[in-house]
């Protein structure tokens, strides 16, 4: 099992550019999440999904969109990147039948917006 | 307002020197409290879930405890490989998980 994987690992964007971050999990988990982690702040939830075809907003959803077309994949899109979106982005997933917040995290994507 | 505060921000220990990390919380209702370990450049790794006051969980040199207002992560006789940032998170409602900013632990041989 690869667990939770994220693509790409690093990316530099210019203000106004768009990009998509890909999260994939091979553990058949129902729940998937996108977080951002900034220095001096805790992990903050951007969007989450409780199953294929469903998405919901988290704490800081503005400027981001998500899609969950397949159970194993969760995509995070930035339509028009801003310097405030410079951060490390983590994807996580949770198995069914347990507390939805016993989460398994990916290795992260470090995004810089100039 | 739901809030999680971890202390200290950073902790330096000599190998074998036991200590505790603190996670204090203010939430309207607690469905669970979680501890994670995060190594530099990696994602958080799940350690423990605690659900009610008085509960304790152990894993190797780590022991987590929970009261009505705070949780402690006790580290007994730490080794250099225990060096990491330890994150606490609370689950006050079905769609909400609040993380603290973490305690950065360094253990020196």
GROMACS .gro file of N, CA and C in nm, chain A residues 1 6 8 14 18-19 26-27 29-30 41 44 46 52-54 56 62-64 66 68 83-84 87-88 94 111-112:
model
   87
    1UNK      N    1   0.082  -0.121   0.000
    1UNK     CA    2   0.000   0.000   0.000
    1UNK      C    3   0.085   0.125   0.000
    6UNK      N    4   0.055   1.250  -0.282
    6UNK     CA    5   0.022   1.383  -0.331
    6UNK      C    6   0.113   1.419  -0.446
    8UNK      N    7   0.188   1.767  -0.718
    8UNK     CA    8   0.333   1.748  -0.709
    8UNK      C    9   0.383   1.765  -0.567
   14UNK      N   10   0.306   3.190  -1.041
   14UNK     CA   11   0.298   3.335  -1.041
   14UNK      C   12   0.154   3.375  -1.009
   18UNK      N   13  -0.316   2.927  -1.248
   18UNK     CA   14  -0.401   2.823  -1.188
   18UNK      C   15  -0.324   2.692  -1.181
   19UNK      N   16  -0.369   2.606  -1.092
   19UNK     CA   17  -0.310   2.473  -1.083
   19UNK      C   18  -0.403   2.379  -1.007
   26UNK      N   19  -0.504   0.460  -0.160
   26UNK     CA   20  -0.532   0.323  -0.204
   26UNK      C   21  -0.583   0.237  -0.088
   27UNK      N   22  -0.644   0.302   0.013
   27UNK     CA   23  -0.690   0.232   0.132
   27UNK      C   24  -0.843   0.219   0.136
   29UNK      N   25  -1.065   0.446   0.160
   29UNK     CA   26  -1.123   0.534   0.260
   29UNK      C   27  -1.236   0.617   0.203
   30UNK      N   28  -1.341   0.638   0.286
   30UNK     CA   29  -1.455   0.717   0.243
   30UNK      C   30  -1.428   0.867   0.252
   41UNK      N   31   0.069   2.866   1.275
   41UNK     CA   32  -0.074   2.837   1.277
   41UNK      C   33  -0.094   2.687   1.270
   44UNK      N   34  -0.524   2.393   0.899
   44UNK     CA   35  -0.658   2.447   0.880
   44UNK      C   36  -0.726   2.375   0.763
   46UNK      N   37  -0.948   2.308   0.451
   46UNK     CA   38  -0.993   2.388   0.337
   46UNK      C   39  -1.127   2.334   0.286
   52UNK      N   40  -1.755   0.965  -0.256
   52UNK     CA   41  -1.745   0.996  -0.399
   52UNK      C   42  -1.860   1.086  -0.443
   53UNK      N   43  -1.826   1.194  -0.515
   53UNK     CA   44  -1.927   1.286  -0.566
   53UNK      C   45  -1.974   1.391  -0.469
   54UNK      N   46  -1.922   1.391  -0.346
   54UNK     CA   47  -1.963   1.489  -0.246
   54UNK      C   48  -1.844   1.573  -0.200
   56UNK      N   49  -1.755   1.942   0.068
   56UNK     CA   50  -1.807   2.040   0.163
   56UNK      C   51  -1.696   2.137   0.200
   62UNK      N   52  -1.213   2.983   0.077
   62UNK     CA   53  -1.212   3.086  -0.027
   62UNK      C   54  -1.086   3.077  -0.114
   63UNK      N   55  -1.109   3.082  -0.246
   63UNK     CA   56  -0.998   3.077  -0.341
   63UNK      C   57  -0.963   2.936  -0.387
   64UNK      N   58  -1.034   2.838  -0.334
   64UNK     CA   59  -1.007   2.696  -0.367
   64UNK      C   60  -1.135   2.628  -0.414
   66UNK      N   61  -1.272   2.206  -0.518
   66UNK     CA   62  -1.235   2.065  -0.507
   66UNK      C   63  -1.330   1.979  -0.588
   68UNK      N   64  -1.432   1.535  -0.628
   68UNK     CA   65  -1.411   1.394  -0.588
   68UNK      C   66  -1.492   1.308  -0.685
   83UNK      N   67  -0.048   3.538  -0.354
   83UNK     CA   68   0.063   3.515  -0.259
   83UNK      C   69   0.015   3.461  -0.124
   84UNK      N   70  -0.106   3.496  -0.081
   84UNK     CA   71  -0.159   3.447   0.047
   84UNK      C   72  -0.183   3.296   0.046
   87UNK      N   73   0.187   2.815   0.092
   87UNK     CA   74   0.164   2.730   0.208
   87UNK      C   75   0.211   2.589   0.177
   88UNK      N   76   0.202   2.504   0.278
   88UNK     CA   77   0.218   2.360   0.257
   88UNK      C   78   0.080   2.298   0.265
   94UNK      N   79  -0.971   0.918   0.585
   94UNK     CA   80  -1.016   0.842   0.702
   94UNK      C   81  -1.090   0.717   0.657
  111UNK      N   82   0.377   2.483  -0.188
  111UNK     CA   83   0.340   2.577  -0.295
  111UNK      C   84   0.387   2.717  -0.261
  112UNK      N   85   0.455   2.779  -0.357
  112UNK     CA   86   0.497   2.918  -0.343
  112UNK      C   87   0.432   2.998  -0.455
   0.00000   0.00000   0.00000
